[in-house]
XYZ file of N, CA, C and O in Angstrom:
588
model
N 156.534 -24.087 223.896
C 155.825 -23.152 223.080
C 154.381 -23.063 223.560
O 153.740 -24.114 223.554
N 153.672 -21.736 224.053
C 152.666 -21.750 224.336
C 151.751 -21.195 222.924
O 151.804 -20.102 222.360
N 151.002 -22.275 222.651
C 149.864 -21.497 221.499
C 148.836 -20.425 221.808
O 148.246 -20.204 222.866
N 148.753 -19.739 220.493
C 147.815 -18.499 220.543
C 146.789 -18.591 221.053
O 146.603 -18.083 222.158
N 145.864 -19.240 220.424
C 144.582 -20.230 220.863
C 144.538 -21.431 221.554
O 145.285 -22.206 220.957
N 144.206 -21.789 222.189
C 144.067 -22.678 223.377
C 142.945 -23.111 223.602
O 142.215 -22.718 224.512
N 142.485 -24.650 222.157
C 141.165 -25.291 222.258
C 141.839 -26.647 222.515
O 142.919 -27.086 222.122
N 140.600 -27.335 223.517
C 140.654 -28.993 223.964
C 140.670 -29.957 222.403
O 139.912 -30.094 221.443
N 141.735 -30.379 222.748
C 141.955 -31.603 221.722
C 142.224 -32.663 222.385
O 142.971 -32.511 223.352
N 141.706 -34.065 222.081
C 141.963 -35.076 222.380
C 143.509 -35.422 222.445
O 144.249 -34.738 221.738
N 143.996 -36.299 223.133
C 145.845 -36.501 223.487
C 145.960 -37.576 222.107
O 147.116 -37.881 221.816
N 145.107 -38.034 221.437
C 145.381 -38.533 220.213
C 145.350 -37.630 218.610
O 145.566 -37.990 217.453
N 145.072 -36.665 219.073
C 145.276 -35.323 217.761
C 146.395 -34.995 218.180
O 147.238 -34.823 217.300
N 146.751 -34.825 219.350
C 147.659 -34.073 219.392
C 149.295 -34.842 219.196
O 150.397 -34.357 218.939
N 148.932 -35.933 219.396
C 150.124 -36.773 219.098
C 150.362 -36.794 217.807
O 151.445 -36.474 217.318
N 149.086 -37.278 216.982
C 149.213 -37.047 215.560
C 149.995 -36.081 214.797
O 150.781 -36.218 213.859
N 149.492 -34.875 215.569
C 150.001 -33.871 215.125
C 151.276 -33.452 215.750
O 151.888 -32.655 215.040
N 151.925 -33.782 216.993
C 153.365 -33.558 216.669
C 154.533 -34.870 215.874
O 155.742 -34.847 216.105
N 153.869 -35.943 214.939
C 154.436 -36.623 215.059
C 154.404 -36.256 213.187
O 155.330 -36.620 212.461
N 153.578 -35.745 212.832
C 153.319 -35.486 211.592
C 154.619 -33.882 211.348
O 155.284 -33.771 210.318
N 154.708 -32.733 212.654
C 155.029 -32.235 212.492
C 156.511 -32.521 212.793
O 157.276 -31.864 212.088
N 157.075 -33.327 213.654
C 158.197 -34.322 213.591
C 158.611 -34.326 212.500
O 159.420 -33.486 212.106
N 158.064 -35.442 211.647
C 158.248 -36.105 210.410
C 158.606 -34.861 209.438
O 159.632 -35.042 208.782
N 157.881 -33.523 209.211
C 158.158 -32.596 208.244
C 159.588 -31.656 208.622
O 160.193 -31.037 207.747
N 159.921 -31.664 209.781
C 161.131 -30.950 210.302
C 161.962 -32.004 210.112
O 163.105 -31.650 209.825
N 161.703 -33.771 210.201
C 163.242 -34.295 210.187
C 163.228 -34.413 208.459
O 164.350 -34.302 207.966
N 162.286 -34.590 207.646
C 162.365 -34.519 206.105
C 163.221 -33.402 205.796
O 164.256 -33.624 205.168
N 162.809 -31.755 206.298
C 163.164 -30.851 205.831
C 164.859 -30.678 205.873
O 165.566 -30.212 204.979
N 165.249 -31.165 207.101
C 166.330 -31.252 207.979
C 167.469 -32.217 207.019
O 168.643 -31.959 206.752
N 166.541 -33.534 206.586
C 167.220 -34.191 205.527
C 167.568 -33.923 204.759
O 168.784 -34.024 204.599
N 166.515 -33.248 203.466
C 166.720 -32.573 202.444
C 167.773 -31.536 202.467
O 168.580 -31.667 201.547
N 168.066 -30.190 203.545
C 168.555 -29.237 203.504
C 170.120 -29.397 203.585
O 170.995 -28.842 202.920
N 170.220 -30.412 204.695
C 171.221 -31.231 205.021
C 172.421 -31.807 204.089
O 173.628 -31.607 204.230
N 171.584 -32.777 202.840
C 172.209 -33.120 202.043
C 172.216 -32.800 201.021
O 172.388 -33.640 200.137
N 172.017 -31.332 200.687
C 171.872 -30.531 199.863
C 173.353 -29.487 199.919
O 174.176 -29.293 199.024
N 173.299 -28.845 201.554
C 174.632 -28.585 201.789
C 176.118 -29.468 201.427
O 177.220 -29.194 200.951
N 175.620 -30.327 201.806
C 176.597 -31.400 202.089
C 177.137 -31.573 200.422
O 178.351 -31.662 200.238
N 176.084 -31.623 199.090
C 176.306 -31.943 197.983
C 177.037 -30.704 197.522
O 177.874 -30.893 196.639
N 176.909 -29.743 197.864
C 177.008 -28.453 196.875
C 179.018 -28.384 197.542
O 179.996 -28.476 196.801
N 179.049 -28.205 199.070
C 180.461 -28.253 199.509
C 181.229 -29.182 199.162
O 182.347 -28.865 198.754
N 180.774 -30.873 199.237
C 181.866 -31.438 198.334
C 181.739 -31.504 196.582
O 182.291 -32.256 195.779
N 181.033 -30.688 196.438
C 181.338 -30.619 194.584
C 180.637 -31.431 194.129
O 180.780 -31.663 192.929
N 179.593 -32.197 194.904
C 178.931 -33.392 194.223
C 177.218 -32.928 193.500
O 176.265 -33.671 193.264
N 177.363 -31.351 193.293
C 176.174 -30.755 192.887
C 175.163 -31.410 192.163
O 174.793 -30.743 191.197
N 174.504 -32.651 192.318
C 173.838 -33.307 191.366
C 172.794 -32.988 191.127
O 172.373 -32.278 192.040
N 171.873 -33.164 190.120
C 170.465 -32.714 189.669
C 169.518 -33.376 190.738
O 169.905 -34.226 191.540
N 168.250 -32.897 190.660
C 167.458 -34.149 191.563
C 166.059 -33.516 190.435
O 166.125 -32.427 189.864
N 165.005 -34.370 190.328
C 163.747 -33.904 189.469
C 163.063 -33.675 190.264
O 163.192 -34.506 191.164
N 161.854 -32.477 190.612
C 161.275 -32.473 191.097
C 159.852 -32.218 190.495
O 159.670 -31.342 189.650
N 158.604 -33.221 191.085
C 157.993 -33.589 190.142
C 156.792 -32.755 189.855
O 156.090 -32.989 188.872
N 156.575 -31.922 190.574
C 155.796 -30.989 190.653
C 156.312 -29.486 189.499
O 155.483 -28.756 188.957
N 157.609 -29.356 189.377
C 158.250 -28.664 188.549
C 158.524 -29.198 187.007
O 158.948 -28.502 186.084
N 158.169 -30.652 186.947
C 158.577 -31.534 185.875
C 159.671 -31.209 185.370
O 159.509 -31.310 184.154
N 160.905 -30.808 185.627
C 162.024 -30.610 185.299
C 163.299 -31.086 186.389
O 163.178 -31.045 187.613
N 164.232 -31.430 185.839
C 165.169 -31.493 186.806
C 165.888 -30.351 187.550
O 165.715 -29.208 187.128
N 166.579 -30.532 188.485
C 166.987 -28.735 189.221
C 167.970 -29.097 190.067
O 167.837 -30.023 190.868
N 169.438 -28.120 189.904
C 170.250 -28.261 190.334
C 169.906 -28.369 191.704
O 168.765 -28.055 192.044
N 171.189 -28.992 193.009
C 170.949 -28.722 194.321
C 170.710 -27.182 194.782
O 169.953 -26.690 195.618
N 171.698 -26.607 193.864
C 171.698 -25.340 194.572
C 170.637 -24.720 194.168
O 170.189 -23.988 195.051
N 169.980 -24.704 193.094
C 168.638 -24.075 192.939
C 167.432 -24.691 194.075
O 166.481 -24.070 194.549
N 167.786 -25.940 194.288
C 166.776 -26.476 195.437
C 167.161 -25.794 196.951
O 166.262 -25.465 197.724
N 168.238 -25.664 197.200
C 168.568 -24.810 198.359
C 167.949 -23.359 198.184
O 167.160 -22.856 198.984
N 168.412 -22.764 197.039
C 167.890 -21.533 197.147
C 166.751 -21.253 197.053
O 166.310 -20.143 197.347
N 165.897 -22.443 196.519
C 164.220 -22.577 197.141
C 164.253 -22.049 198.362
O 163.922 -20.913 198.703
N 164.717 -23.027 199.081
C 164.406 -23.375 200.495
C 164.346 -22.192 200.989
O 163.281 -21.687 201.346
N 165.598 -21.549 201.077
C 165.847 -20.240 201.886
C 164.756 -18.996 201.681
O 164.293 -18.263 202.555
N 164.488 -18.990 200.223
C 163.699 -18.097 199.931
C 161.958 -18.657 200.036
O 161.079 -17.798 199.962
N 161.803 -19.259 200.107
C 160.539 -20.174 200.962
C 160.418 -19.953 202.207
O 159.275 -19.601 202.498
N 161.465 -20.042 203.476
C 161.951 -19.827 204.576
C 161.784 -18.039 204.843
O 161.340 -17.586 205.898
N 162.141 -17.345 203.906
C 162.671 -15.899 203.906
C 161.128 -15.576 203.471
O 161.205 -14.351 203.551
N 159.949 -15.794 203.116
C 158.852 -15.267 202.973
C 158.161 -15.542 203.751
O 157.375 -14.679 204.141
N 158.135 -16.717 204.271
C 157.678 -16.769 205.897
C 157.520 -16.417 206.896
O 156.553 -16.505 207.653
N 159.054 -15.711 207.043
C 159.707 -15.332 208.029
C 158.991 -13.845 207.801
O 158.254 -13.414 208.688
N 159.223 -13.084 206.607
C 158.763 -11.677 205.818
C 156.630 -12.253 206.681
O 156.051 -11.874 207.699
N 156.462 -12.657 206.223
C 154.756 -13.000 206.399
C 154.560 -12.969 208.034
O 153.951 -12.103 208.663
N 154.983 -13.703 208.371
C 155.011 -13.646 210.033
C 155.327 -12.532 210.747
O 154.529 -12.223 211.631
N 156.481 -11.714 210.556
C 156.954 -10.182 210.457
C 155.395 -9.539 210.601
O 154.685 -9.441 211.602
N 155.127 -9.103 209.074
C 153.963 -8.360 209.427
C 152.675 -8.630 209.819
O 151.692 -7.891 209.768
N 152.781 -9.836 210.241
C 151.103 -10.543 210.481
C 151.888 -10.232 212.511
O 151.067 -10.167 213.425
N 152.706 -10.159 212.680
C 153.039 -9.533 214.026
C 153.035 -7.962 214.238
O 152.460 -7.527 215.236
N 153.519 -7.268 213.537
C 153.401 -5.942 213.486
C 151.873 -5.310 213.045
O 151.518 -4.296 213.647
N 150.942 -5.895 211.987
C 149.823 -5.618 212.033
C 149.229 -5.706 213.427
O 148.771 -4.688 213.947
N 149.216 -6.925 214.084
C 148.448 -7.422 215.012
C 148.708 -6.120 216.849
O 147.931 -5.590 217.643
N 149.872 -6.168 216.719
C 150.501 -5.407 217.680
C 149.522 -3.954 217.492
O 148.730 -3.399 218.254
N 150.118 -3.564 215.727
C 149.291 -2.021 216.151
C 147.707 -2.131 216.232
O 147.028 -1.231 216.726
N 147.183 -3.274 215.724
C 145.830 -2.940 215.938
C 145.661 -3.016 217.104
O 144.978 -2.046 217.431
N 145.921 -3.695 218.044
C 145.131 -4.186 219.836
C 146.077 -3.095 220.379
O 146.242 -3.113 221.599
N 146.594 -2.339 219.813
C 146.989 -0.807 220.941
C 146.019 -0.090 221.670
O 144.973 0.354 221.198
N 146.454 0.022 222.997
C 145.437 0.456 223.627
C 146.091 1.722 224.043
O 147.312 1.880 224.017
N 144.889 2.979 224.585
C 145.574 3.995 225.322
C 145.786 3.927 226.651
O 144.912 3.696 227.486
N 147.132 4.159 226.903
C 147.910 4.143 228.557
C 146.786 4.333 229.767
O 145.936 5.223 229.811
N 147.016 3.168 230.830
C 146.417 3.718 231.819
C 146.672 4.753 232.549
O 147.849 4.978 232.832
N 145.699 5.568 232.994
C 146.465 6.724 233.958
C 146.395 6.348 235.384
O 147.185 6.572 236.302
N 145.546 5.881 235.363
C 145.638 5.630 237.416
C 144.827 4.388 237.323
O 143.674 4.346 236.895
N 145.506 3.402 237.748
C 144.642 2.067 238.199
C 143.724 2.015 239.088
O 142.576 1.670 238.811
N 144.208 2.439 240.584
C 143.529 2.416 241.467
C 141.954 3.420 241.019
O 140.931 2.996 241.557
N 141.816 4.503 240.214
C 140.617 5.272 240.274
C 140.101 4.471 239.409
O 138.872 4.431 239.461
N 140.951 3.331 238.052
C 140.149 3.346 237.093
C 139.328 1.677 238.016
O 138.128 1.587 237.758
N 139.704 0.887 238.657
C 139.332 -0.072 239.629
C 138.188 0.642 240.092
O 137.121 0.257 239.615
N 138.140 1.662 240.968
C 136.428 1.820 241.679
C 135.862 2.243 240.455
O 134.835 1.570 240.371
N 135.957 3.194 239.144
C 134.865 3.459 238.310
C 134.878 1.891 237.191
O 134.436 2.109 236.063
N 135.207 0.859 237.388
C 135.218 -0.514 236.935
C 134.105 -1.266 237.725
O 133.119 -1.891 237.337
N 134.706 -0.933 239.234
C 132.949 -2.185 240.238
C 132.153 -1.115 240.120
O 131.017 -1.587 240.093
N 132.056 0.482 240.003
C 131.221 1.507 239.931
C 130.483 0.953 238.826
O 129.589 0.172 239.151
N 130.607 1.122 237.881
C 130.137 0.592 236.565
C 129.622 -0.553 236.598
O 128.459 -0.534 236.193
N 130.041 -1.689 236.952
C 129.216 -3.100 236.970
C 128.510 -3.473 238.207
O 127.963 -4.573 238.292
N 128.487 -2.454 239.357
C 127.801 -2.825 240.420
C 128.787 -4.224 241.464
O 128.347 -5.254 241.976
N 130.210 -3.657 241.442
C 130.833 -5.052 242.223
C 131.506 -4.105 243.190
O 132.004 -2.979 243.190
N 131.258 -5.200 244.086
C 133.019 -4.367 245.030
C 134.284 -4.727 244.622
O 134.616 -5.475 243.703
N 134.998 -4.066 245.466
C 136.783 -4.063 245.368
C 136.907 -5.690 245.110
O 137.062 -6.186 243.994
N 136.787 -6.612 246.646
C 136.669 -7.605 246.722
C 136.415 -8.675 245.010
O 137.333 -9.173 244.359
N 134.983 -8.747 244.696
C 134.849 -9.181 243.715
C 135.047 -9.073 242.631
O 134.907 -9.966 241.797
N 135.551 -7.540 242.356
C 137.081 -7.270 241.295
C 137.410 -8.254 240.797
O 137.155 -8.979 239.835
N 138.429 -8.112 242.144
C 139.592 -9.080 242.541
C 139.656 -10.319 242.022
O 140.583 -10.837 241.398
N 138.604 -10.760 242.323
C 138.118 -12.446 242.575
C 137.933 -12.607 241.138
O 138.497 -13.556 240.592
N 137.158 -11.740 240.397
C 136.785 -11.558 238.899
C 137.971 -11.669 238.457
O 138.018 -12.589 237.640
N 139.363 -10.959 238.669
C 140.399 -10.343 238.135
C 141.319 -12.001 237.877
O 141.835 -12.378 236.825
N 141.278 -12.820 239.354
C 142.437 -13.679 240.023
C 141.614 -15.285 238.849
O 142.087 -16.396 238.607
N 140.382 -14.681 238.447
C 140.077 -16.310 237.605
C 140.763 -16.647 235.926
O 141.160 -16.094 234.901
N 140.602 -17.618 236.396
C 141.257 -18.148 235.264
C 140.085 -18.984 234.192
O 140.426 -19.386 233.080
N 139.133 -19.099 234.563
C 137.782 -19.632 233.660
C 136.653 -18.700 234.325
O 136.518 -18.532 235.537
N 135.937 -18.177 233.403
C 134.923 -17.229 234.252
C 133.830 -16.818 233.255
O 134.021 -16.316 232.147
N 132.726 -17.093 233.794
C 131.511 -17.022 233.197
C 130.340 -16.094 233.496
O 129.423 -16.541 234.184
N 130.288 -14.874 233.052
C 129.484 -13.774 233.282
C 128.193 -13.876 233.214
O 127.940 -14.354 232.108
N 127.336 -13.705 233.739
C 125.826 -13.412 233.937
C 125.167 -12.435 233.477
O 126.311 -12.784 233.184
N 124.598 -11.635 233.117
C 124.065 -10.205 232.820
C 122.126 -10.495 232.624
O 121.321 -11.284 232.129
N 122.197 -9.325 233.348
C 120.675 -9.162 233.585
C 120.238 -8.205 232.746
O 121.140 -7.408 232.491
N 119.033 -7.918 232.120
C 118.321 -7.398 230.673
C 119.123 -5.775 230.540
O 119.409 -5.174 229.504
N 119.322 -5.399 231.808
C 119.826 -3.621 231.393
C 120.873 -3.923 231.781
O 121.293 -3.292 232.751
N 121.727 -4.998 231.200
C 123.412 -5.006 230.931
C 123.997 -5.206 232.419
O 125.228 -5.226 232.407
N 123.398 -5.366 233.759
C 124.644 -5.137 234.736
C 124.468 -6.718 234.937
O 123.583 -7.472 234.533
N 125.600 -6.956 235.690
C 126.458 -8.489 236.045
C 124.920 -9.136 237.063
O 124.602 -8.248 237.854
N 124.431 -9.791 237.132
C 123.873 -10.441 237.729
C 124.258 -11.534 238.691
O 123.972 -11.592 239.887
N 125.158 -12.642 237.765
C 126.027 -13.551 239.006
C 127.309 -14.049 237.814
O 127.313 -13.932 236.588
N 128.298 -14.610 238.711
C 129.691 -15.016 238.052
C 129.864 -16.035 238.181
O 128.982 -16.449 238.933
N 130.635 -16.958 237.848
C 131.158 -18.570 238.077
C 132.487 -18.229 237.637
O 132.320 -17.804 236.494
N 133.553 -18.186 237.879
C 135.127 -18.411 237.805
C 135.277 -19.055 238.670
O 134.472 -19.055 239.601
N 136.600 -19.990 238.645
C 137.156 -20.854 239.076
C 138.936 -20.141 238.743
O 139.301 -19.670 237.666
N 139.686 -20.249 239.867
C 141.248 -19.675 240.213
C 142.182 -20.326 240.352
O 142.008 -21.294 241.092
N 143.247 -20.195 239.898
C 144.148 -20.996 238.958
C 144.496 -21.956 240.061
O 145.556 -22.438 239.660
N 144.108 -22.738 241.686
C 144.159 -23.895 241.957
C 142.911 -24.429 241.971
O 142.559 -25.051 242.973
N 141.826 -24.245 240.609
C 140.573 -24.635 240.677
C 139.832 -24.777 241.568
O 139.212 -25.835 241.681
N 139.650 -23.516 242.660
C 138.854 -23.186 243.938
C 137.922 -22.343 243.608
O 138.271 -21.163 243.579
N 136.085 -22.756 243.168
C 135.153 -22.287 242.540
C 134.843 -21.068 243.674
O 134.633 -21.199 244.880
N 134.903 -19.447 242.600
C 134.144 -18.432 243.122
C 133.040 -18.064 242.387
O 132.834 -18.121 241.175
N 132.558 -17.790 243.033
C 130.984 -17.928 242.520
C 130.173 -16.522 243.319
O 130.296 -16.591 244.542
N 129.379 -15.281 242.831
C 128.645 -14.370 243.905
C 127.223 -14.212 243.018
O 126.287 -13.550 243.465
């Protein structure tokens, strides 16, 4: 799974945190598990849950789940479909013309495009009336370009 955002965390958060998130998938996994398991052999028993202060059949605890699961799923849906239509962009028409009025515009050549284009960490410069002054990127076998 590649994440959205992509900030430096120490290898001890991050353990934490898949071990925490471990722990909530094999709980959930438990719970759901023997919840099925109760309702198919007929052994439908109550369980209390304490936050509800009442007791609650399995199957009402299953049908939590799903519908807990099913608004999620509904939430994620449109927090994807929002996101999609907002960052719509209009179609390119010609790369190659829109490339020279791109170094036209910032004062670069083809070349340093390129070099701009091929980094993978890159740090812009700009001089008081907005044009590029100097760059620092570094390319995805960490070989520093620099103009």
């Amino acid at each position: 799974m590649t994440p959205i955002i992509r900030t430096h965390r120490s290898r001890a958060l991050v353990i934490i945190d898949a071990l925490i998130t471990a722990l909530g998938w094999l709980a959930f996994s438990y719970l759901a598990t023997a919840g099925i398991i109760a309702v198919m052999t007929g052994l439908d028993h109550s369980f209390e849950f304490s936050l509800m202060g009442s007791e609650v059949p399995v199957t009402h605890a299953l049908l939590l789940y799903v519908t807990i699961a099913a608004l999620n799923a509904l939430i994620l849906i449109l927090w994807g479909t929002y996101r999609r239509r907002s960052t719509r962009t209009a179609p390119q028409s010609n790369a190659a013309s829109d490339d020279a009025s791109l170094a036209e515009r910032f004062a670069l050549s083809g070349a340093q495009l390129q070099d701009i284009r091929l980094s993978r960490l890159l740090v812009i410069h700009h001089a008081d009336n907005g044009e590029i002054s100097r760059w620092e990127g570094y390319d995805a076998s960490n070989i520093r370009l620099t103009a």
